[in-house]
């Protein structure tokens, strides 16, 4: 079996792009967005009046929304979600920016669907090649909130 190498995730959202995406979320959901420190489990905390209301994980994809039938979440992120949910009882959302849309999914849906697979060999956010356990979520579960690029 040959190895497939895929680079569908742009490693690390650049700061400017991440701030634009956070701004879109803040406007859409009437909240403030606080970036988490580097190497935290999540990218942002959404809050109102200094009270956390959700944890946010962001990804930017290098392709259009329609290219793949599912979105993937690494098991490692679901483990972090489980800890946050158990301690703070906060929802966690996976926000994806494709070339043509922005949408989000609730981490709960990845657990409910429970479609776990071993990923293809791919680049992680630090540029390393690796395989991992991922949960696939049908894109019908993604709520689209913006059409077009954020440039």
PDB file of C-alpha atoms in Angstrom:
ATOM      1  CA  UNK A   1       0.000   0.000   0.000  1.00  0.00           C
ATOM      2  CA  UNK A   2       1.532   3.301  -1.116  1.00  0.00           C
ATOM      3  CA  UNK A   3       1.562   6.358   1.067  1.00  0.00           C
ATOM      4  CA  UNK A   4      -0.686   9.251   0.116  1.00  0.00           C
ATOM      5  CA  UNK A   5       0.583  12.662   1.034  1.00  0.00           C
ATOM      6  CA  UNK A   6      -2.000  15.378   1.288  1.00  0.00           C
ATOM      7  CA  UNK A   7      -1.610  19.048   2.059  1.00  0.00           C
ATOM      8  CA  UNK A   8      -5.205  20.196   2.387  1.00  0.00           C
ATOM      9  CA  UNK A   9      -4.589  22.226   5.528  1.00  0.00           C
ATOM     10  CA  UNK A  10      -2.541  25.372   5.349  1.00  0.00           C
ATOM     11  CA  UNK A  11      -0.156  24.977   8.316  1.00  0.00           C
ATOM     12  CA  UNK A  12      -1.047  27.577  10.928  1.00  0.00           C
ATOM     13  CA  UNK A  13      -3.393  30.373  10.084  1.00  0.00           C
ATOM     14  CA  UNK A  14      -1.320  33.494   9.751  1.00  0.00           C
ATOM     15  CA  UNK A  15      -2.094  36.065  12.420  1.00  0.00           C
ATOM     16  CA  UNK A  16      -3.798  38.507  10.038  1.00  0.00           C
ATOM     17  CA  UNK A  17      -6.063  35.824   8.615  1.00  0.00           C
ATOM     18  CA  UNK A  18      -6.828  34.416  12.076  1.00  0.00           C
ATOM     19  CA  UNK A  19      -7.817  37.898  13.273  1.00  0.00           C
ATOM     20  CA  UNK A  20     -10.163  38.350  10.284  1.00  0.00           C
ATOM     21  CA  UNK A  21     -11.816  35.031  11.027  1.00  0.00           C
ATOM     22  CA  UNK A  22     -12.118  35.922  14.730  1.00  0.00           C
ATOM     23  CA  UNK A  23     -13.659  39.269  13.735  1.00  0.00           C
ATOM     24  CA  UNK A  24     -16.233  37.526  11.560  1.00  0.00           C
ATOM     25  CA  UNK A  25     -17.174  35.253  14.480  1.00  0.00           C
ATOM     26  CA  UNK A  26     -17.332  38.162  16.941  1.00  0.00           C
ATOM     27  CA  UNK A  27     -19.699  40.083  14.641  1.00  0.00           C
ATOM     28  CA  UNK A  28     -21.844  37.068  13.792  1.00  0.00           C
ATOM     29  CA  UNK A  29     -22.257  35.811  17.372  1.00  0.00           C
ATOM     30  CA  UNK A  30     -22.099  39.122  19.269  1.00  0.00           C
ATOM     31  CA  UNK A  31     -19.129  38.176  21.421  1.00  0.00           C
ATOM     32  CA  UNK A  32     -15.491  39.079  21.985  1.00  0.00           C
ATOM     33  CA  UNK A  33     -12.718  36.766  20.857  1.00  0.00           C
ATOM     34  CA  UNK A  34      -9.638  36.238  23.007  1.00  0.00           C
ATOM     35  CA  UNK A  35      -6.694  34.417  21.382  1.00  0.00           C
ATOM     36  CA  UNK A  36      -5.342  31.555  23.437  1.00  0.00           C
ATOM     37  CA  UNK A  37      -1.591  31.354  24.133  1.00  0.00           C
ATOM     38  CA  UNK A  38       0.551  29.426  21.667  1.00  0.00           C
ATOM     39  CA  UNK A  39       0.352  25.620  22.144  1.00  0.00           C
ATOM     40  CA  UNK A  40      -3.028  25.829  23.914  1.00  0.00           C
ATOM     41  CA  UNK A  41      -5.668  23.210  23.131  1.00  0.00           C
ATOM     42  CA  UNK A  42      -7.831  25.741  21.289  1.00  0.00           C
ATOM     43  CA  UNK A  43      -7.188  28.877  19.237  1.00  0.00           C
ATOM     44  CA  UNK A  44      -9.686  31.303  20.816  1.00  0.00           C
ATOM     45  CA  UNK A  45     -12.085  31.763  23.702  1.00  0.00           C
ATOM     46  CA  UNK A  46     -15.372  33.416  22.758  1.00  0.00           C
ATOM     47  CA  UNK A  47     -16.659  35.494  25.668  1.00  0.00           C
ATOM     48  CA  UNK A  48     -19.254  38.034  26.692  1.00  0.00           C
ATOM     49  CA  UNK A  49     -18.632  40.377  29.631  1.00  0.00           C
ATOM     50  CA  UNK A  50     -15.414  38.461  30.400  1.00  0.00           C
ATOM     51  CA  UNK A  51     -17.374  35.208  30.821  1.00  0.00           C
ATOM     52  CA  UNK A  52     -16.293  32.392  28.475  1.00  0.00           C
ATOM     53  CA  UNK A  53     -19.136  31.140  26.275  1.00  0.00           C
ATOM     54  CA  UNK A  54     -17.280  28.795  23.869  1.00  0.00           C
ATOM     55  CA  UNK A  55     -13.892  27.448  22.874  1.00  0.00           C
ATOM     56  CA  UNK A  56     -12.945  27.866  19.209  1.00  0.00           C
ATOM     57  CA  UNK A  57     -10.631  25.785  17.038  1.00  0.00           C
ATOM     58  CA  UNK A  58      -9.847  27.254  13.599  1.00  0.00           C
ATOM     59  CA  UNK A  59      -8.558  25.780  10.351  1.00  0.00           C
ATOM     60  CA  UNK A  60      -7.953  27.267   6.937  1.00  0.00           C
ATOM     61  CA  UNK A  61      -8.276  24.905   3.993  1.00  0.00           C
ATOM     62  CA  UNK A  62      -6.574  25.363   0.650  1.00  0.00           C
ATOM     63  CA  UNK A  63      -9.564  24.090  -1.344  1.00  0.00           C
ATOM     64  CA  UNK A  64     -13.226  24.814  -1.975  1.00  0.00           C
ATOM     65  CA  UNK A  65     -15.978  23.650   0.385  1.00  0.00           C
ATOM     66  CA  UNK A  66     -17.347  21.138  -2.138  1.00  0.00           C
ATOM     67  CA  UNK A  67     -14.091  19.185  -2.674  1.00  0.00           C
ATOM     68  CA  UNK A  68     -14.521  16.607   0.141  1.00  0.00           C
ATOM     69  CA  UNK A  69     -17.718  15.112   1.638  1.00  0.00           C
ATOM     70  CA  UNK A  70     -16.499  15.341   5.254  1.00  0.00           C
ATOM     71  CA  UNK A  71     -14.410  17.456   7.579  1.00  0.00           C
ATOM     72  CA  UNK A  72     -11.925  15.836   9.947  1.00  0.00           C
ATOM     73  CA  UNK A  73     -11.112  16.386  13.589  1.00  0.00           C
ATOM     74  CA  UNK A  74      -8.036  14.781  15.190  1.00  0.00           C
ATOM     75  CA  UNK A  75      -8.776  12.549  18.185  1.00  0.00           C
ATOM     76  CA  UNK A  76      -6.290  14.668  20.154  1.00  0.00           C
ATOM     77  CA  UNK A  77      -8.592  17.709  19.776  1.00  0.00           C
ATOM     78  CA  UNK A  78     -11.614  15.660  20.833  1.00  0.00           C
ATOM     79  CA  UNK A  79      -9.719  14.632  23.955  1.00  0.00           C
ATOM     80  CA  UNK A  80      -9.099  18.320  24.762  1.00  0.00           C
ATOM     81  CA  UNK A  81     -12.782  19.031  24.117  1.00  0.00           C
ATOM     82  CA  UNK A  82     -13.764  16.283  26.557  1.00  0.00           C
ATOM     83  CA  UNK A  83     -11.638  17.910  29.282  1.00  0.00           C
ATOM     84  CA  UNK A  84     -13.052  21.414  28.663  1.00  0.00           C
ATOM     85  CA  UNK A  85     -16.620  20.120  28.519  1.00  0.00           C
ATOM     86  CA  UNK A  86     -16.137  18.165  31.751  1.00  0.00           C
ATOM     87  CA  UNK A  87     -14.519  21.016  33.658  1.00  0.00           C
ATOM     88  CA  UNK A  88     -16.236  24.143  32.330  1.00  0.00           C
ATOM     89  CA  UNK A  89     -19.290  22.744  30.524  1.00  0.00           C
ATOM     90  CA  UNK A  90     -18.512  25.012  27.558  1.00  0.00           C
ATOM     91  CA  UNK A  91     -19.393  24.227  23.958  1.00  0.00           C
ATOM     92  CA  UNK A  92     -16.484  23.911  21.543  1.00  0.00           C
ATOM     93  CA  UNK A  93     -16.703  24.778  17.870  1.00  0.00           C
ATOM     94  CA  UNK A  94     -14.553  23.853  14.900  1.00  0.00           C
ATOM     95  CA  UNK A  95     -14.482  26.807  12.499  1.00  0.00           C
ATOM     96  CA  UNK A  96     -13.262  26.108   8.980  1.00  0.00           C
ATOM     97  CA  UNK A  97     -12.346  28.650   6.357  1.00  0.00           C
ATOM     98  CA  UNK A  98     -12.417  27.200   2.858  1.00  0.00           C
ATOM     99  CA  UNK A  99     -11.538  29.193  -0.267  1.00  0.00           C
ATOM    100  CA  UNK A 100     -15.221  29.962  -0.855  1.00  0.00           C
ATOM    101  CA  UNK A 101     -17.030  29.624   2.511  1.00  0.00           C
ATOM    102  CA  UNK A 102     -16.655  29.812   6.258  1.00  0.00           C
ATOM    103  CA  UNK A 103     -18.578  27.370   8.428  1.00  0.00           C
ATOM    104  CA  UNK A 104     -18.519  25.750  11.829  1.00  0.00           C
ATOM    105  CA  UNK A 105     -19.392  22.475  13.490  1.00  0.00           C
ATOM    106  CA  UNK A 106     -20.048  21.600  17.116  1.00  0.00           C
ATOM    107  CA  UNK A 107     -17.487  19.233  18.618  1.00  0.00           C
ATOM    108  CA  UNK A 108     -20.451  17.224  19.981  1.00  0.00           C
ATOM    109  CA  UNK A 109     -21.354  16.243  16.421  1.00  0.00           C
ATOM    110  CA  UNK A 110     -17.950  14.604  15.908  1.00  0.00           C
ATOM    111  CA  UNK A 111     -18.610  12.445  18.976  1.00  0.00           C
ATOM    112  CA  UNK A 112     -22.198  11.609  17.965  1.00  0.00           C
ATOM    113  CA  UNK A 113     -21.230  10.619  14.402  1.00  0.00           C
ATOM    114  CA  UNK A 114     -18.263   8.548  15.679  1.00  0.00           C
ATOM    115  CA  UNK A 115     -16.780   7.882  12.234  1.00  0.00           C
ATOM    116  CA  UNK A 116     -13.172   7.254  13.310  1.00  0.00           C
ATOM    117  CA  UNK A 117     -10.452   6.443  10.789  1.00  0.00           C
ATOM    118  CA  UNK A 118      -6.699   6.527  10.419  1.00  0.00           C
ATOM    119  CA  UNK A 119      -5.815   9.636   8.429  1.00  0.00           C
ATOM    120  CA  UNK A 120      -3.809   9.762   5.253  1.00  0.00           C
ATOM    121  CA  UNK A 121      -0.220  10.890   5.680  1.00  0.00           C
ATOM    122  CA  UNK A 122      -0.418  14.655   5.910  1.00  0.00           C
ATOM    123  CA  UNK A 123       1.315  17.748   7.202  1.00  0.00           C
ATOM    124  CA  UNK A 124       0.267  18.822  10.658  1.00  0.00           C
ATOM    125  CA  UNK A 125       0.260  22.495  11.653  1.00  0.00           C
ATOM    126  CA  UNK A 126       3.971  22.345  12.480  1.00  0.00           C
ATOM    127  CA  UNK A 127       4.812  20.912   9.043  1.00  0.00           C
ATOM    128  CA  UNK A 128       5.605  17.356  10.215  1.00  0.00           C
ATOM    129  CA  UNK A 129       4.386  14.365   8.190  1.00  0.00           C
ATOM    130  CA  UNK A 130       2.227  11.992  10.215  1.00  0.00           C
ATOM    131  CA  UNK A 131      -0.864   9.824  10.468  1.00  0.00           C
ATOM    132  CA  UNK A 132      -3.369   9.979  13.302  1.00  0.00           C
ATOM    133  CA  UNK A 133      -6.839   8.917  14.379  1.00  0.00           C
ATOM    134  CA  UNK A 134      -9.437  11.359  13.096  1.00  0.00           C
ATOM    135  CA  UNK A 135     -13.209  11.663  13.329  1.00  0.00           C
ATOM    136  CA  UNK A 136     -15.009  12.434  10.057  1.00  0.00           C
ATOM    137  CA  UNK A 137     -18.131  14.576  10.070  1.00  0.00           C
ATOM    138  CA  UNK A 138     -20.455  14.832   7.057  1.00  0.00           C
ATOM    139  CA  UNK A 139     -20.487  18.390   5.780  1.00  0.00           C
ATOM    140  CA  UNK A 140     -24.267  18.457   6.100  1.00  0.00           C
ATOM    141  CA  UNK A 141     -23.586  19.031   9.816  1.00  0.00           C
ATOM    142  CA  UNK A 142     -21.521  22.177   9.066  1.00  0.00           C
ATOM    143  CA  UNK A 143     -23.335  25.475   9.455  1.00  0.00           C
ATOM    144  CA  UNK A 144     -22.148  27.896   6.765  1.00  0.00           C
ATOM    145  CA  UNK A 145     -21.931  31.475   8.017  1.00  0.00           C
ATOM    146  CA  UNK A 146     -20.058  33.353   5.274  1.00  0.00           C
ATOM    147  CA  UNK A 147     -19.810  33.019   1.507  1.00  0.00           C
ATOM    148  CA  UNK A 148     -16.622  34.141  -0.196  1.00  0.00           C
ATOM    149  CA  UNK A 149     -13.041  34.650   0.856  1.00  0.00           C
ATOM    150  CA  UNK A 150     -12.136  36.822   3.852  1.00  0.00           C
ATOM    151  CA  UNK A 151      -9.312  38.619   2.000  1.00  0.00           C
TER     152      UNK A 151
END
